[in-house]
Tab-separated table of C-alpha atoms in Angstrom:
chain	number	residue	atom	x	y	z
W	1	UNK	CA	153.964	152.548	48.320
W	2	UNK	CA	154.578	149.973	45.367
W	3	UNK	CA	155.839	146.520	45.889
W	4	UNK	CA	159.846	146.483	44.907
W	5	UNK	CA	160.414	144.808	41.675
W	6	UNK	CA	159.637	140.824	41.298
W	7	UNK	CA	158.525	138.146	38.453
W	8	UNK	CA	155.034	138.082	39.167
W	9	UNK	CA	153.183	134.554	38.455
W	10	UNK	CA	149.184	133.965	38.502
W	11	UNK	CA	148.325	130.776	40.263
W	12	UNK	CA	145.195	128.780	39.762
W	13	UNK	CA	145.691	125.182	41.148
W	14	UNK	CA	146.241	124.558	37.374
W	15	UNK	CA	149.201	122.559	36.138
W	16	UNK	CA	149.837	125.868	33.795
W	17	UNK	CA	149.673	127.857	36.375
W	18	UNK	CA	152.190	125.668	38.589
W	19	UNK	CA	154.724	125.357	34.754
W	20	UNK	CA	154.714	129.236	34.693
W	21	UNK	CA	155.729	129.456	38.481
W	22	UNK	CA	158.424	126.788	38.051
W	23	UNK	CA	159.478	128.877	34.652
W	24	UNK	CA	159.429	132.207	36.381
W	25	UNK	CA	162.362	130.864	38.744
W	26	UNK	CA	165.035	131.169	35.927
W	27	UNK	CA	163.718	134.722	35.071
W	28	UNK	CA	163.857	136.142	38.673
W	29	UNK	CA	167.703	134.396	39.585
W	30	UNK	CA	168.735	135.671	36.576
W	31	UNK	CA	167.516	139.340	37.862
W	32	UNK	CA	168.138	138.860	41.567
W	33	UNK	CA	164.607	139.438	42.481
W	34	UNK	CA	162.076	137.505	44.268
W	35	UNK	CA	159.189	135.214	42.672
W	36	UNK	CA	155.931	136.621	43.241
W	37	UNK	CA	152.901	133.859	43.196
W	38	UNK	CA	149.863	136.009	43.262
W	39	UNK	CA	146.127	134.206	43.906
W	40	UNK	CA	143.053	136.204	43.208
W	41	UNK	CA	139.695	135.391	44.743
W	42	UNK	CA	136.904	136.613	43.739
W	43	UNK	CA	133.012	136.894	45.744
W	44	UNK	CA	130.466	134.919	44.531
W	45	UNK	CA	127.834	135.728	41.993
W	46	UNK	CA	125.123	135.724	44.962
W	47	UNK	CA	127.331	137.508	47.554
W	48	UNK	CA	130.132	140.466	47.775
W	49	UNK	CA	131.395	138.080	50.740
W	50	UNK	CA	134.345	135.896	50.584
W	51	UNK	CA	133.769	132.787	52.059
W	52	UNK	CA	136.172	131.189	54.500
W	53	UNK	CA	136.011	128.039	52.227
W	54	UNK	CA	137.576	130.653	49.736
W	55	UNK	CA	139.933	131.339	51.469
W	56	UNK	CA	140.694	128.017	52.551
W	57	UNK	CA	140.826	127.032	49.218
W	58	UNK	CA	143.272	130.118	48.186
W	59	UNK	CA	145.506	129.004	50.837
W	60	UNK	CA	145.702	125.457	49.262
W	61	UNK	CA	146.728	126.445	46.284
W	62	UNK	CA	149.286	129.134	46.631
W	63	UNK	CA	151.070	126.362	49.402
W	64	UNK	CA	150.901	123.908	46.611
W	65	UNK	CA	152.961	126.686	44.338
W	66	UNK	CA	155.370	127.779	47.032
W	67	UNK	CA	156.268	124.170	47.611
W	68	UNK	CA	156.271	123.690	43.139
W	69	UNK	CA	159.211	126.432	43.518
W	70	UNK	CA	161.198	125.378	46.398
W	71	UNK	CA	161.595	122.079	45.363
W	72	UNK	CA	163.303	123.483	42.291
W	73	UNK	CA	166.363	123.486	44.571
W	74	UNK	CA	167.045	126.923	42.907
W	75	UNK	CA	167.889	130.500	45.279
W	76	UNK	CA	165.672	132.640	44.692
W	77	UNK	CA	162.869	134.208	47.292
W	78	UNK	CA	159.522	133.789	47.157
W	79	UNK	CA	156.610	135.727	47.645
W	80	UNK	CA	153.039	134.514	48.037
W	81	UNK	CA	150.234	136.824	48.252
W	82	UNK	CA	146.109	136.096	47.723
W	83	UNK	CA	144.316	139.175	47.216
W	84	UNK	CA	140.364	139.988	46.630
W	85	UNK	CA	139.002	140.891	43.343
W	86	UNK	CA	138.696	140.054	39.294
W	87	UNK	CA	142.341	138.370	38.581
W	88	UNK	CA	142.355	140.500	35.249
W	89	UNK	CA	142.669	143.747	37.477
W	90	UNK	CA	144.679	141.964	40.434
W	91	UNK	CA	147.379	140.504	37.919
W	92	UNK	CA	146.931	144.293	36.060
W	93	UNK	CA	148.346	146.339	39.078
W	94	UNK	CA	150.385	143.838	40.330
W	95	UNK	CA	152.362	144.226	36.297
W	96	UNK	CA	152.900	147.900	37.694
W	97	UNK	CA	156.688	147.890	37.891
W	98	UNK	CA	157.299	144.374	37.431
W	99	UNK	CA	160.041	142.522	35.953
W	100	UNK	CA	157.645	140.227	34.063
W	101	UNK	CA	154.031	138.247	34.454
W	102	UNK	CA	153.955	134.978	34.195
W	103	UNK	CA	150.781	133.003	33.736
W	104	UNK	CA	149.574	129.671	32.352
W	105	UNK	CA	148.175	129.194	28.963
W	106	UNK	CA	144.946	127.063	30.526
W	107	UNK	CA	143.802	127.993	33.506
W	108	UNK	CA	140.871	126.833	35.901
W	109	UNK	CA	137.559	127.783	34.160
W	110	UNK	CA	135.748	128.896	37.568
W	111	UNK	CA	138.196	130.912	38.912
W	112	UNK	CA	142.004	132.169	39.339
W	113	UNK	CA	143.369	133.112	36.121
W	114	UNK	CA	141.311	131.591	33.866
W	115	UNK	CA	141.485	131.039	29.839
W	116	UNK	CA	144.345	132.566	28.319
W	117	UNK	CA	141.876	133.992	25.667
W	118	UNK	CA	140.453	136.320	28.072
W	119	UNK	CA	142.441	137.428	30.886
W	120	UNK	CA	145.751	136.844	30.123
W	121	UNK	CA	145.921	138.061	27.169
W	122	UNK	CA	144.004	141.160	28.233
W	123	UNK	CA	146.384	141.653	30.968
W	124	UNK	CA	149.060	141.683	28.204
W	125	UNK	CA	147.605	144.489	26.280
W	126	UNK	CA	147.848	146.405	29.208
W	127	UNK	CA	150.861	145.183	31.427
W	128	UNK	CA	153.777	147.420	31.900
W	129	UNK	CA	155.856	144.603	31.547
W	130	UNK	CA	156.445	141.534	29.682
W	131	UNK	CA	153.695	138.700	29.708
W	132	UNK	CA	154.612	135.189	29.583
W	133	UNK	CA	152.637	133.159	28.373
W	134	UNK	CA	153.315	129.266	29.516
W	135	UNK	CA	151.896	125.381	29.000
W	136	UNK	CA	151.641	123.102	31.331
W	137	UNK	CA	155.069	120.567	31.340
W	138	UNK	CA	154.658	117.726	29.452
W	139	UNK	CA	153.081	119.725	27.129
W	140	UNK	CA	156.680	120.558	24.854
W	141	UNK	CA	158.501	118.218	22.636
W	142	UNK	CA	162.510	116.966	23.710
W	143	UNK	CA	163.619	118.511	20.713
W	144	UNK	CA	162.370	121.764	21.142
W	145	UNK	CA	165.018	124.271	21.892
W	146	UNK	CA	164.400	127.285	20.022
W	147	UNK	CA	164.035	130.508	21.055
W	148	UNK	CA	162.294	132.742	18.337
W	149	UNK	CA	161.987	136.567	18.273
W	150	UNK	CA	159.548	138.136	16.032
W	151	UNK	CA	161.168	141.323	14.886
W	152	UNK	CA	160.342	144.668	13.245
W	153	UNK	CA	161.689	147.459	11.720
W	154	UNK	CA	161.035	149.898	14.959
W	155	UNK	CA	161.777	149.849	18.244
W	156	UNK	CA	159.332	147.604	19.517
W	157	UNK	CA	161.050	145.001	17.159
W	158	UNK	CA	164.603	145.538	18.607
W	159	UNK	CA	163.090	145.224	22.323
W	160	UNK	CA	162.040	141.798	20.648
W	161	UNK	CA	165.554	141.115	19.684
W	162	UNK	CA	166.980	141.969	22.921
W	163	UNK	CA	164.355	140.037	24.831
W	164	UNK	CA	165.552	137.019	22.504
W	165	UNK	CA	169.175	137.006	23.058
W	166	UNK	CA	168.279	137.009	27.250
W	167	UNK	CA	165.848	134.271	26.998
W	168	UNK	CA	168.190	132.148	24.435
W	169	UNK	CA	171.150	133.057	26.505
W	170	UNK	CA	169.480	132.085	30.077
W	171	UNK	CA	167.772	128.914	28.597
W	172	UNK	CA	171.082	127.820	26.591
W	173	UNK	CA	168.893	127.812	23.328
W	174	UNK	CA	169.527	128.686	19.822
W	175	UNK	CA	167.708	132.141	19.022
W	176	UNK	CA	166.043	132.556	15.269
W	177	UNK	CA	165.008	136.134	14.449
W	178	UNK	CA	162.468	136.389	12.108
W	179	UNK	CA	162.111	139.627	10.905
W	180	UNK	CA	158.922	139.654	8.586
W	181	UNK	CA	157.186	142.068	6.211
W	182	UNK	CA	154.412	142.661	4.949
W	183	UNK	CA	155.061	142.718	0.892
W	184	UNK	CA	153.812	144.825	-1.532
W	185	UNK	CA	150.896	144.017	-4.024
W	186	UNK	CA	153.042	143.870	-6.719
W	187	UNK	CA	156.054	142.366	-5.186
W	188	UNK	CA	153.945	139.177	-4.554
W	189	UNK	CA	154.516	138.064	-8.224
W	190	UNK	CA	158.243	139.024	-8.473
W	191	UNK	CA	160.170	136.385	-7.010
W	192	UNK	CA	163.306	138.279	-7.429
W	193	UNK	CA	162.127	141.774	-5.404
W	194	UNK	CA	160.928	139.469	-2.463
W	195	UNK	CA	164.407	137.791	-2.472
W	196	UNK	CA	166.462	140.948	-3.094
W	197	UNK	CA	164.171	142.533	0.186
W	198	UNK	CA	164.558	139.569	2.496
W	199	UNK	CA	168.722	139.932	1.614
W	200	UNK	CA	168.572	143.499	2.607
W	201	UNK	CA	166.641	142.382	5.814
W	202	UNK	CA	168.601	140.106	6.763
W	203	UNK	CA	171.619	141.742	6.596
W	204	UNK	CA	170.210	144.603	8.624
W	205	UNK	CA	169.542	142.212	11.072
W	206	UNK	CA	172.824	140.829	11.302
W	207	UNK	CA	174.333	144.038	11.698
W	208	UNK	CA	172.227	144.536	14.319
W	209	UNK	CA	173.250	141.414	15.862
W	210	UNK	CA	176.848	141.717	15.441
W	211	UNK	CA	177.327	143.641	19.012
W	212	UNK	CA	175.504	141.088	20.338
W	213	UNK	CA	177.628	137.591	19.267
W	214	UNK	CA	180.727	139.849	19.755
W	215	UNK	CA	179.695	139.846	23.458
W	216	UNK	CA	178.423	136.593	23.566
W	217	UNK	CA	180.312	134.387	21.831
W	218	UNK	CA	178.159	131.167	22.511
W	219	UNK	CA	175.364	132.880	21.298
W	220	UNK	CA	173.940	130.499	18.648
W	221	UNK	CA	171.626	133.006	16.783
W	222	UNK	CA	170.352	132.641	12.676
W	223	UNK	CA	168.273	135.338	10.777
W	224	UNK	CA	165.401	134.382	8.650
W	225	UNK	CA	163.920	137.329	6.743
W	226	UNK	CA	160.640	136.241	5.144
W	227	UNK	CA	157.627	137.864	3.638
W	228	UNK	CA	154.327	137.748	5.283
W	229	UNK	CA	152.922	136.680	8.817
W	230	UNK	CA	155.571	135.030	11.575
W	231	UNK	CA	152.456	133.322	12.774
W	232	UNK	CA	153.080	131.140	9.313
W	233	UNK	CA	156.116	130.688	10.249
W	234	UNK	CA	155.561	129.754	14.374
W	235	UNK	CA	152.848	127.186	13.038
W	236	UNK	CA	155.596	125.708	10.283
W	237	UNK	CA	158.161	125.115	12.585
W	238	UNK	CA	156.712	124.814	16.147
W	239	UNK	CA	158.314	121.376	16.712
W	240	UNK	CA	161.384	122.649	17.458
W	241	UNK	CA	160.151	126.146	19.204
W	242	UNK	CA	160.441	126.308	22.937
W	243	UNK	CA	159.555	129.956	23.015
W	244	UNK	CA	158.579	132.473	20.866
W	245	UNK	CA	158.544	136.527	21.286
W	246	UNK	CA	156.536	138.801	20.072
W	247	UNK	CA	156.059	142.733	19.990
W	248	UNK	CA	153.738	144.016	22.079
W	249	UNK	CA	151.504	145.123	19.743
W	250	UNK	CA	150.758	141.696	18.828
W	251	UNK	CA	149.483	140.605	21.679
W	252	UNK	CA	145.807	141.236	19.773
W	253	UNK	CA	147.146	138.612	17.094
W	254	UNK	CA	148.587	136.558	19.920
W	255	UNK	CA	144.449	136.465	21.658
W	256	UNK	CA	142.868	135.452	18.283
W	257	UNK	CA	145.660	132.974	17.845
W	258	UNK	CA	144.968	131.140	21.278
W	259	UNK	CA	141.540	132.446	22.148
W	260	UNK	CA	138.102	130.658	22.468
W	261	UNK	CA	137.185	132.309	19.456
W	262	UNK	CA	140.163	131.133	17.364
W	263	UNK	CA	139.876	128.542	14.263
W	264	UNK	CA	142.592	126.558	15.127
W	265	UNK	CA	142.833	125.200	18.957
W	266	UNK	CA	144.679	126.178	21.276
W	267	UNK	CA	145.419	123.025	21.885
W	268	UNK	CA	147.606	123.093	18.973
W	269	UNK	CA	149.808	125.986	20.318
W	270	UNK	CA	152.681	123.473	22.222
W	271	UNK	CA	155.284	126.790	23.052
W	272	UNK	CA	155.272	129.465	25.143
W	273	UNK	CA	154.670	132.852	24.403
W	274	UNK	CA	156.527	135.577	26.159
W	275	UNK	CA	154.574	139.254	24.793
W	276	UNK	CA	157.131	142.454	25.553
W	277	UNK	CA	156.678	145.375	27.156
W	278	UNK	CA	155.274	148.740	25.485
W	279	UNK	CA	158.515	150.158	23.944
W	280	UNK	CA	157.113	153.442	25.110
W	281	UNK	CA	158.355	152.420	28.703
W	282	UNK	CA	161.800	152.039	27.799
């Protein structure tokens, strides 16, 4: 029998790991379902055993998280649960029906989540649900309060939209969807096409939007229509970005951007990343 729905969060000991517990409170009050802190421990290299220490250890840290959440002073329930085996398959089929995953963007090299290069990130290509991505507190700017959706023209883009309006509505942030192309050879030269496309964009978008303020009237939402990468655009304005969405199938884009094997550090990523759900699933 499956586990009823929750916000599942990975837990490490790491400070990331502890920020994406304390941010996964919001999402599960908002849905009415319990938090879900999740530990994975894994046998040593030289044994299939797990060691009491282990567990010992596993204890320690999930405590420490339960504790992180509760002393949020906000009602919501909360799970705990250590299980046995490679946190990339734990965190995998514990996604299986789950309102979202929740992990932090650096965790503890020798065990527990680990880098967000390599299992997090592989976890999102393969969740069922939406993957958060989080840094550890301290880590964002005062001024940040931006909520940016990456959006397409399909239906994976307006899962991003809709996924931007709840996180900019529950976090009281302004949402910008950016709703970028990929241009045409020869529109690169012809100022004029690209800014007669990015008008029709745009005003797509704000049609599409319309519903959505109509409902929401304190929803403080701007399209930007631009040509080329929103990674450009994340890395030009990431000072005031608390959170930005993506598609699922950029969650490949999203791995090179923050992996070990990325040019620019990951270090230098200071939002959170929240990666949707296969639009198949909807």
């Amino acid at each position: 029998m499956s586990s009823p729905p929750a916000v599942i969060v990975g837990v490490d000991g790491s400070d990331s790991a502890t920020a994406a517990a304390l941010w996964a409170v919001d999402e599960a009050a908002s849905r009415d379902v319990p938090v879900r802190l999740v530990h994975a421990v894994t046998p040593s290299p030289d044994s299939s055993q797990i060691t009491a220490d282990a567990l010992d250890h596993a204890g320690t840290i999930v405590h420490s998280a339960v504790i992180a959440v509760e002393r949020s002073g906000k009602p919501v329930k909360v799970e705990a649960q250590v299980l046995t085996g490679p946190p990339g398959e734990i965190l995998r089929r514990e996604a299986d029906g789950a309102a979202m995953l929740c992990v932090g963007s650096m965790g503890i090299s020798h065990g527990g989540i680990g880098h967000v290069g390599s299992v997090a990130v592989a976890v999102a290509h393969s969740a069922a649900c939406p993957v958060a991505i989080v840094h550890a507190q301290g880590r964002t700017h005062s001024r940040k309060d931006w909520v940016v959706a990456e959006v397409t023209d399909s239906q994976a883009g307006e899962i991003a939209m809709v996924r931007g309006i709840e996180e900019a509505l529950l976090r009281s942030a302004a949402l910008r969807v950016v709703a970028a192309r990929r241009s045409r050879y020869p529109d690169i030269h012809d100022h004029h096409a690209v800014t007669s496309m990015n008008r029709t964009v745009k005003s797509d978008w704000e049609r599409r939007l319309a519903p959505w303020r109509e409902k929401h009237p304190d929803l403080n939402a701007e399209v930007v229509a631009l040509a080329g990468s929103a990674l450009n655009y994340f890395a030009r304005n990431q000072d005031m970005i608390a959170l930005a969405i993506v598609p699922h199938e950029r969650a490949a884009e999203i791995a090179d951007l923050l992996g070990p094997r990325s040019t620019a550090s990951s270090q230098d990523i200071c939002f959170d990343i929240l990666i949707c759900e296969p639009h198949r699933l909807l």
